[in-house]
Coordinates of C-alpha atoms in Angstrom, one line a residue:
X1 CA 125.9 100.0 125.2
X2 CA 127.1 96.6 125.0
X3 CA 128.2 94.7 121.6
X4 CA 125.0 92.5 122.2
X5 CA 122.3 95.1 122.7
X6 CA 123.8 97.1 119.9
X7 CA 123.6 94.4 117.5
X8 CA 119.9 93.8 118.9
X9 CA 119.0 96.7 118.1
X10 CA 120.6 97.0 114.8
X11 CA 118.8 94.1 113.9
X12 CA 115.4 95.0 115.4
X13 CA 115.7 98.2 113.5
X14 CA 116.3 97.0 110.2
X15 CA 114.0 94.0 110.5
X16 CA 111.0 96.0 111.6
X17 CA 111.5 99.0 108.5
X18 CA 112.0 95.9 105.9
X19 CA 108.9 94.2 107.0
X20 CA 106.9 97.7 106.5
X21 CA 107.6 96.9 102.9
X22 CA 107.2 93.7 103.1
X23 CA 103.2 93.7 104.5
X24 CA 102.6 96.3 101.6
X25 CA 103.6 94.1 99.1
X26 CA 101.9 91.5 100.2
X27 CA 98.9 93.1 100.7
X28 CA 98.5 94.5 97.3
X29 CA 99.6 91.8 95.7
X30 CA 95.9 89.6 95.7
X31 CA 94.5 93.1 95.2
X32 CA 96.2 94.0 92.0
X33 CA 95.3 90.4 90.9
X34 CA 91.4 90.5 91.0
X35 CA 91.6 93.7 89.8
X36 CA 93.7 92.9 86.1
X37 CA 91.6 89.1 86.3
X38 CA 88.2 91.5 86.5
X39 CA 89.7 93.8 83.2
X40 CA 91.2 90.5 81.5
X41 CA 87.5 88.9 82.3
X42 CA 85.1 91.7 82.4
X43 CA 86.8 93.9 79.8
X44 CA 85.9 97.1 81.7
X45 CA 88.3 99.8 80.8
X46 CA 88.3 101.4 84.4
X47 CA 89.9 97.9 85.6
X48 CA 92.4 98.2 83.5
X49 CA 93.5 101.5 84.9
X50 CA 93.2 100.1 88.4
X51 CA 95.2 97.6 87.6
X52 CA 97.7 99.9 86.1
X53 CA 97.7 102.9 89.0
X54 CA 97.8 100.1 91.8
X55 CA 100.7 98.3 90.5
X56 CA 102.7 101.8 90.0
X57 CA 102.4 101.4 93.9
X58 CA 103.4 98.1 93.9
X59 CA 106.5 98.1 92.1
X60 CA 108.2 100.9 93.8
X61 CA 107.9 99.2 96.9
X62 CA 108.4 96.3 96.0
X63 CA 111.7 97.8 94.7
X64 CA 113.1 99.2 97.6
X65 CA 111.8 96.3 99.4
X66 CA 114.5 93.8 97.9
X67 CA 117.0 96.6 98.6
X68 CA 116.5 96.5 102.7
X69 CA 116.5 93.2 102.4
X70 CA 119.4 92.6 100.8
X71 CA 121.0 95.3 103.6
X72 CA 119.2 93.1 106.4
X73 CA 120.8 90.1 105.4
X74 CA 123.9 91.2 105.6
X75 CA 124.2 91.1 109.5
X76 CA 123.9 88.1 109.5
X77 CA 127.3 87.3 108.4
X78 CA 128.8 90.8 110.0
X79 CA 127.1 90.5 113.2
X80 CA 125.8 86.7 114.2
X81 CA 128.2 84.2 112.9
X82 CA 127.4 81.9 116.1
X83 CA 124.1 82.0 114.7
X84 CA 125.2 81.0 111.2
X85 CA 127.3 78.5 112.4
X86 CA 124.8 76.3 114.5
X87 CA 121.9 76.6 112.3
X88 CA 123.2 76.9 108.7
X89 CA 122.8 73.3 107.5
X90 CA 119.0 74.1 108.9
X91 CA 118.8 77.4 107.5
X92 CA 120.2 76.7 104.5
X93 CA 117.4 74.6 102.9
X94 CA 114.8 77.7 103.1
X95 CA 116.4 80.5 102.8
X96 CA 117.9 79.3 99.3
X97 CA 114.5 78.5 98.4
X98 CA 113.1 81.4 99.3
X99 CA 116.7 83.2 97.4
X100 CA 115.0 81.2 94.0
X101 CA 111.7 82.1 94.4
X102 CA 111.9 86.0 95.6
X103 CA 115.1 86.5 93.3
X104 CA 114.4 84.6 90.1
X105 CA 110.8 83.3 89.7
X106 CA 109.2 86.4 91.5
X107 CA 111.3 89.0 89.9
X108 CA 111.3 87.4 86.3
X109 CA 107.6 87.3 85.8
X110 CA 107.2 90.4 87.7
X111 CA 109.7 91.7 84.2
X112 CA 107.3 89.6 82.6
X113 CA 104.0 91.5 83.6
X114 CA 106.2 95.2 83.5
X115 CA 107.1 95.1 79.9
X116 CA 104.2 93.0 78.5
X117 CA 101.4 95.2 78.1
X118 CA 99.1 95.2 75.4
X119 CA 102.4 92.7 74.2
X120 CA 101.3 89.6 75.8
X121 CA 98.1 88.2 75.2
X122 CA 95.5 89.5 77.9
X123 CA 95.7 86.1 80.0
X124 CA 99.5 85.3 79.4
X125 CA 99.9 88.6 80.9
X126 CA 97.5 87.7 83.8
X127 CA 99.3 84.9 84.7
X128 CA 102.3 86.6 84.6
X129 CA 101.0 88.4 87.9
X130 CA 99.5 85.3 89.0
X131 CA 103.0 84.3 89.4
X132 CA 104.4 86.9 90.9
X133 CA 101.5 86.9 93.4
X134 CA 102.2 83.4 94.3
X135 CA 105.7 83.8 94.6
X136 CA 105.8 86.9 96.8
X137 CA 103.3 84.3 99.4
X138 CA 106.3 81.4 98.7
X139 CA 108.9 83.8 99.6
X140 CA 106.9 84.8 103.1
X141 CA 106.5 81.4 103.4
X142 CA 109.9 80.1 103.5
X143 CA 111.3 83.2 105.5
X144 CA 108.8 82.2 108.3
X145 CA 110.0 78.5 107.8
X146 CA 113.4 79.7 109.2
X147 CA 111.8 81.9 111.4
X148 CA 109.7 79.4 112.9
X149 CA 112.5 76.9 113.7
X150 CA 114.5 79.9 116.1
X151 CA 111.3 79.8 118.1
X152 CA 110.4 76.2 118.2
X153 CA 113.3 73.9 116.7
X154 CA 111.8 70.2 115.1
X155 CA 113.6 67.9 112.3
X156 CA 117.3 67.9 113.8
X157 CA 119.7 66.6 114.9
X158 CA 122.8 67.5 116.8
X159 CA 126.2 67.0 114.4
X160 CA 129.5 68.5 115.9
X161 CA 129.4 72.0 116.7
X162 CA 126.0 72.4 114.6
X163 CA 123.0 70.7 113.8
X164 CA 121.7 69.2 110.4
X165 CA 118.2 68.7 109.1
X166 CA 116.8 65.2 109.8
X167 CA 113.2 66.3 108.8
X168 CA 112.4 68.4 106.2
X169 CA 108.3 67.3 106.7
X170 CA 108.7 68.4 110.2
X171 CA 110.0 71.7 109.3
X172 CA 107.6 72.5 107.3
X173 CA 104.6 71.6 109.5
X174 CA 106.0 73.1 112.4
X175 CA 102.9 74.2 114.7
X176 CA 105.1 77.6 115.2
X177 CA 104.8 78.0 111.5
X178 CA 101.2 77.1 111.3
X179 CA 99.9 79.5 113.3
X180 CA 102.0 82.2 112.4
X181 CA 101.3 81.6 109.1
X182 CA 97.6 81.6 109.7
X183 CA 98.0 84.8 111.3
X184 CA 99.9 86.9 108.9
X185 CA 98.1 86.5 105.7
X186 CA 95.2 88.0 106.5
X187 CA 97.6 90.5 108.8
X188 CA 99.1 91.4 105.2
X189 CA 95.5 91.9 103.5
X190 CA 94.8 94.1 105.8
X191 CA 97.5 96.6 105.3
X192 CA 96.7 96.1 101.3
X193 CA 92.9 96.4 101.9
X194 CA 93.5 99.9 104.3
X195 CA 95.7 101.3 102.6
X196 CA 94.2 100.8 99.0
X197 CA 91.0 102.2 101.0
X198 CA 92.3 104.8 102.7
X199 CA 94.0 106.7 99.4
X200 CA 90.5 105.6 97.6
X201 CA 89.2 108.1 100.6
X202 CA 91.6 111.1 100.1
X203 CA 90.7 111.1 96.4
X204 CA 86.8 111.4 97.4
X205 CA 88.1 113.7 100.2
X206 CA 89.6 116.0 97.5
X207 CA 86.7 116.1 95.3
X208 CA 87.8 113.8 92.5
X209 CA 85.8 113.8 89.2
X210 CA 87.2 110.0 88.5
X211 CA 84.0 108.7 90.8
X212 CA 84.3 105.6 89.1
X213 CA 87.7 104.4 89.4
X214 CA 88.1 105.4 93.2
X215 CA 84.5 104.5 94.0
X216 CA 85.4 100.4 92.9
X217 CA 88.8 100.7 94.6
X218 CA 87.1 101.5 97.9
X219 CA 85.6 98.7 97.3
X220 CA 87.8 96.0 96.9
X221 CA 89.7 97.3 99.8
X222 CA 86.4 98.1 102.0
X223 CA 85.2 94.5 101.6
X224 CA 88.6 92.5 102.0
X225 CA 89.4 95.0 105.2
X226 CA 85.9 93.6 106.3
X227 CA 86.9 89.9 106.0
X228 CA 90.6 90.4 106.9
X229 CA 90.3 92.5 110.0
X230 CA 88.3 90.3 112.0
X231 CA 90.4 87.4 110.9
X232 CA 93.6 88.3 112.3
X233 CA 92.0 89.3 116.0
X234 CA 90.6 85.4 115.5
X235 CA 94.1 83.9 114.5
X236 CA 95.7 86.0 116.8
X237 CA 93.7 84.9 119.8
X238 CA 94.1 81.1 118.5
X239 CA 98.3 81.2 118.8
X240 CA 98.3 81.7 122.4
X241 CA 97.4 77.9 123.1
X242 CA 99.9 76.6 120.7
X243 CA 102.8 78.9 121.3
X244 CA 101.9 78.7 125.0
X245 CA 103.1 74.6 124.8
X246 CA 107.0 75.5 123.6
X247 CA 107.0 79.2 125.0
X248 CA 105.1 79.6 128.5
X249 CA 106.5 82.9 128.9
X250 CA 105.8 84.8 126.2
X251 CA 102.3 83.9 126.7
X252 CA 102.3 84.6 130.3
X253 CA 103.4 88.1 129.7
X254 CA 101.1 88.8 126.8
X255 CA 98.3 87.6 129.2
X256 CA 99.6 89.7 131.6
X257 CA 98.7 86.5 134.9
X258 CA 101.6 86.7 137.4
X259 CA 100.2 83.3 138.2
X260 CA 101.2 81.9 134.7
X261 CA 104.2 83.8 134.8
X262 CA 105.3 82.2 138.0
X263 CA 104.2 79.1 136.6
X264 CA 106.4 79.1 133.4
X265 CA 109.2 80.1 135.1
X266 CA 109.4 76.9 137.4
X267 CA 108.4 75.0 134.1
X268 CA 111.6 76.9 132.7
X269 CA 113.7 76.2 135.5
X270 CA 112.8 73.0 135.5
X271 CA 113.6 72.4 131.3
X272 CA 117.0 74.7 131.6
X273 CA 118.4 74.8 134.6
X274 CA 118.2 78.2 137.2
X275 CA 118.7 81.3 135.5
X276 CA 116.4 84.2 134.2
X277 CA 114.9 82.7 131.4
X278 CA 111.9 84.7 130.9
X279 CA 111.7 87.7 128.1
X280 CA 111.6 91.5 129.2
X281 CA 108.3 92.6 130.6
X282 CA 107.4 95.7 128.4
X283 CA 106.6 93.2 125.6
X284 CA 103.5 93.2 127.8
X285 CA 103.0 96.7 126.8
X286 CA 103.6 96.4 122.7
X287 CA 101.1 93.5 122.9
X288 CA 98.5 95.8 124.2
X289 CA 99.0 98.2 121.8
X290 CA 98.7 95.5 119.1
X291 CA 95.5 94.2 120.7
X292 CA 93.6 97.7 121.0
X293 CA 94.7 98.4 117.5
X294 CA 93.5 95.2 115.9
X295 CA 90.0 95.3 118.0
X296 CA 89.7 99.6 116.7
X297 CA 90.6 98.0 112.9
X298 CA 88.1 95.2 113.1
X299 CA 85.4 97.4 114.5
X300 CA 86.0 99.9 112.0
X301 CA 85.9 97.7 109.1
X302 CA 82.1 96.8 109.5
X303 CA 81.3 100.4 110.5
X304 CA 83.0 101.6 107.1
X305 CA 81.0 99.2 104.7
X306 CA 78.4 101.4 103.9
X307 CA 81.2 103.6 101.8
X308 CA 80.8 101.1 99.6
X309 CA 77.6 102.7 98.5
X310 CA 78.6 106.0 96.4
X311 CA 75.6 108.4 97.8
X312 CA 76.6 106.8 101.6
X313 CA 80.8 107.6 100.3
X314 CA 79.8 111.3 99.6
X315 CA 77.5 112.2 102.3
X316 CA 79.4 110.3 105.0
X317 CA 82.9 112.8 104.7
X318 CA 83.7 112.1 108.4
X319 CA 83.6 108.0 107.7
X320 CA 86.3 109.4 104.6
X321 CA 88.7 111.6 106.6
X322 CA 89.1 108.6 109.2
X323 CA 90.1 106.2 106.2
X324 CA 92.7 108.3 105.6
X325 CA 93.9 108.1 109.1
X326 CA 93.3 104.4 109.3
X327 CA 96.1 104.3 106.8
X328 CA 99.4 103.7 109.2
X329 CA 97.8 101.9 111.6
X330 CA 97.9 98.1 110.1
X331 CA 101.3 99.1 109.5
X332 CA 102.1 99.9 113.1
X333 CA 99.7 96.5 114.4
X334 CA 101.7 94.5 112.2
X335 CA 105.4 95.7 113.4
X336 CA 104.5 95.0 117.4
X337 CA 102.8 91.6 116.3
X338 CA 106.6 91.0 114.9
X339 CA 108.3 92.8 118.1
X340 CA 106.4 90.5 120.3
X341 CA 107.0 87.8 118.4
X342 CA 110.8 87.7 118.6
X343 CA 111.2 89.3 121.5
X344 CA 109.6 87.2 123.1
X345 CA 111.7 84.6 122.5
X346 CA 114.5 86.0 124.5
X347 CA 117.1 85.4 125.8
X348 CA 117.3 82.6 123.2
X349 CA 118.3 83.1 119.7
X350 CA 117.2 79.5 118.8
X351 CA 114.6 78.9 121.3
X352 CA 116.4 75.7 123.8
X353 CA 119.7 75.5 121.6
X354 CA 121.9 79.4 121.4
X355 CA 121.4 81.6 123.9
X356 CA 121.2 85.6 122.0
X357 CA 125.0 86.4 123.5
X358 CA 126.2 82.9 122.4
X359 CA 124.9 83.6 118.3
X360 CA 126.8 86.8 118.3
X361 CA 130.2 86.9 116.5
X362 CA 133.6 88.4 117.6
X363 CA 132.8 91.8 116.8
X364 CA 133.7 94.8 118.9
X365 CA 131.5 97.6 120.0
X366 CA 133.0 100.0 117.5
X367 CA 132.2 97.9 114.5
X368 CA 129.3 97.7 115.1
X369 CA 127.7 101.1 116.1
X370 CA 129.2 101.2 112.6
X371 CA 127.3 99.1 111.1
X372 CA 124.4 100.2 113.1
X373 CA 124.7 104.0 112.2
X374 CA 125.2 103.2 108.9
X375 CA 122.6 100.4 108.0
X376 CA 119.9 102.2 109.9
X377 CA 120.6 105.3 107.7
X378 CA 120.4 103.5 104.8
X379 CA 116.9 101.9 105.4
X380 CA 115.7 105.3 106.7
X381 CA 116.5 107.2 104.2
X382 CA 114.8 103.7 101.6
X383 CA 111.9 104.3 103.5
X384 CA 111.7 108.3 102.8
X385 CA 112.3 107.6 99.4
X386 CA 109.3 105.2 99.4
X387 CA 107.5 107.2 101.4
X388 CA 107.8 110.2 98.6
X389 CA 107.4 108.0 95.7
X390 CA 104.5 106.8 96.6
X391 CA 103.1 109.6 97.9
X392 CA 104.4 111.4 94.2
X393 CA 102.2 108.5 92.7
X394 CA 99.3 108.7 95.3
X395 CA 98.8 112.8 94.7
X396 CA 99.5 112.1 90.7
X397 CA 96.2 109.8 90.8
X398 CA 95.3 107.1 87.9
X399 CA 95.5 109.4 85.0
X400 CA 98.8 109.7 84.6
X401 CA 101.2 106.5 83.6
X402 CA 104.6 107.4 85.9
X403 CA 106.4 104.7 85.3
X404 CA 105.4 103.7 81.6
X405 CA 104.4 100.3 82.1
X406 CA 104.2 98.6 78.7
X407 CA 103.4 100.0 75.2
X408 CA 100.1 100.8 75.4
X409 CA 98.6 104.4 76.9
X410 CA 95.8 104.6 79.0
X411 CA 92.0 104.3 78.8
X412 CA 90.0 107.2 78.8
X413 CA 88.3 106.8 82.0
X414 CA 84.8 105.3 82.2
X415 CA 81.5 107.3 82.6
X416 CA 79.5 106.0 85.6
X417 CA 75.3 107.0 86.5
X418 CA 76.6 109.7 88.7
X419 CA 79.0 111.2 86.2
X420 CA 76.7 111.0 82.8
X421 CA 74.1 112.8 84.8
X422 CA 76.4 115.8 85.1
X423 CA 75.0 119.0 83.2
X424 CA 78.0 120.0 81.2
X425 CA 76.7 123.7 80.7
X426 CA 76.8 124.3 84.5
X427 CA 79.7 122.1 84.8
X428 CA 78.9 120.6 87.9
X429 CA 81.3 117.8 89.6
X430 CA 80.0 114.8 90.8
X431 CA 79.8 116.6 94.8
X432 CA 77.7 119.5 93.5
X433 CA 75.0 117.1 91.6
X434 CA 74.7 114.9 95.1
X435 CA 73.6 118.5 97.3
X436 CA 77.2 118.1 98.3

């Protein structure tokens, strides 16, 4: 292979395994935060331990989430310095934002909220998550700022061999970001919302006595998932206008028209100059797959609502065992909603200003399949470790405090209807007493 596809692919790679993490943690993150603001409010016990069990989750991936990061960024001094170069006086202004936000506010009060339980007072120590939940959003925010200037450039102008911002207002209000930003969020709370329901499931699946703790989980994520799901096939549909006026071809393919496809390539030709300007056609295919699997999650989401009922949560096992498999398929939605997104702004690196071959540096094809082998094994084996930990966590269930967070031990967990009903001389569980 070629320097350039190799260093496409490195970067595809490592972009699409730190963005897993990435939709996790922002997906949690609102979920965590009603949960501790309904204990800190509500003073039910069993919120507290929600609180607690979720954010186990949370913080490991979150952890290894600033670690691929961290080994993402690097390519972008080892592999695309023409990138750099052109675009760092741009660049620059978000991405150090986003450094102080994600680096020191986000991971400060996230220290905050580790080490301050039963510490801090109850709403000190809410707020401390508040923050954290706000900053994770700011961080998104200003990565897509940058991101949203390679596919539709506003607020500079051209200075030497680079350009410099003119127009930081612009930047910031760019319709590229708008949309996307529109989209995403609720793309995120999805992936919190079906994944929170979906281990809520395998618990109930397993025949867990702690009714009441997975039974209130399932329904936070059942009801966001419900509100969320439908919202990003909405968004979704609503970008194709907008990215359609900057980017005809990418919205041609997606569509899937040759007509519109002939038509953006004249439109093209006519902008640039001849030349092959339009991006490769299988993005045609990953879009489809993304489609079908947001209109199978939207669907699903109103037909699961009735778990939220315990008796309907017990007798409906089917309805739980497809939870569970609902789990990866956000995840998988999400990373071909990215995959079409940049590749789809191919061949350009800066959508109008750098071709892809002019942003990459002088680097031979040796260094890097390097880097490639070595990068990519590194976020794989970040992602197993993820993987297990949480899966450690997941299997360990809310009873046990893995990581220690703060002083405090946990609450005993709370009686419900279904549990105090229970005859302890039998010794029946919860499935028994239900005809189950």
């Amino acid at each position: 292979m070629e320097p350039l596809d190799l260093a496409r692919l490195e970067f595809a790679l490592t972009t699409s395994l730190h963005f897993l993490f990435v939709a996790l943690t922002l997906g949690l993150a609102p979920l965590i935060l009603y949960m501790q603001a309904r204990w800190v409010f509500g003073g039910r016990p069993v919120y507290e331990r929600m609180t607690r069990f979720w954010g186990q989750i949370y913080l490991v991936n979150y952890a290894l989430g600033i670690v691929t990061g961290i080994v993402m960024e690097f390519q972008f001094g080892l592999n695309w310095s023409g990138l750099a170069k052109l675009t760092g006086d741009v660049f620059g202004a978000s991405i150090a934002l986003e450094t102080l936000v994600a680096f020191f506010l986000e991971s400060t009060f996230l220290g905050l909220w580790i080490f301050g339980w039963h510490r801090l007072p109850r709403i000190a120590h809410l707020g401390a998550f508040a923050v954290v939940t706000l900053t994770a959003y700011a961080s998104a925010f200003f990565i897509m700022v940058s991101n949203s200037f390679m596919q539709h450039p506003v607020g500079y102008e051209r200075h030497g061999a680079g350009i410099r911002l003119t127009d930081f207002g612009a930047l910031v209000s760019n319709p590229a970001l708008t949309v996307a930003l529109a989209h995403l969020l609720p793309a995120a709370l999805s992936v919190g919302a079906f994944f929170v329901a979906g281990v809520s499931a395998h618990h109930f699946v397993r025949r867990t006595r702690d009714v009441e703790f997975f039974r209130r989980s399932m329904r936070v994520g059942l009801v966001v998932a419900a509100v969320t799901a439908p919202s990003v096939m909405v968004t979704g549909i609503a970008q194709f206008p907008v990215i359609g006026g900057f980017q005809p071809a990418k919205t041609a393919l997606t569509g899937g028209s040759a007509e519109e496809l002939a038509k953006a390539r004249s439109l093209l030709a006519a902008r640039f100059g001849p030349g092959d300007l339009t991006p490769p056609t299988w993005i045609y295919e990953v879009s489809q797959v993304m489609v079908y699997l947001g209109q199978i999650l939207a669907l699903l989401s109103l037909i699961l609502l009735p778990l939220m009922v315990w008796r309907w949560s017990v007798r409906l096992r089917p309805l739980l065992h497809v939870m569970v498999f609902l789990i990866p398929l956000p995840f998988v939605a999400v990373i071909c909603g990215w995959v079409v997104r940049e590749v789809g702004r191919q061949p350009w690196a800066v959508y109008g200003l750098l071709r892809t071959e002019e942003a990459l540096g002088d680097i031979g094809t040796v260094a890097i399949t390097g880097s490639l082998v070595a990068f990519t094994a590194v976020l794989l084996l970040l992602a197993a470790v993820d993987y297990s930990l949480i899966a450690h966590l997941v299997r360990r269930g809310p009873d046990e405090d893995v990581l220690r967070l703060g002083a405090g031990t946990l609450p005993a967990p709370e009686a419900d209807a279904d549990t105090a009903r229970l005859s302890p001389e039998r010794e029946e569980t919860p499935w028994t007493s239900s005809g189950y």
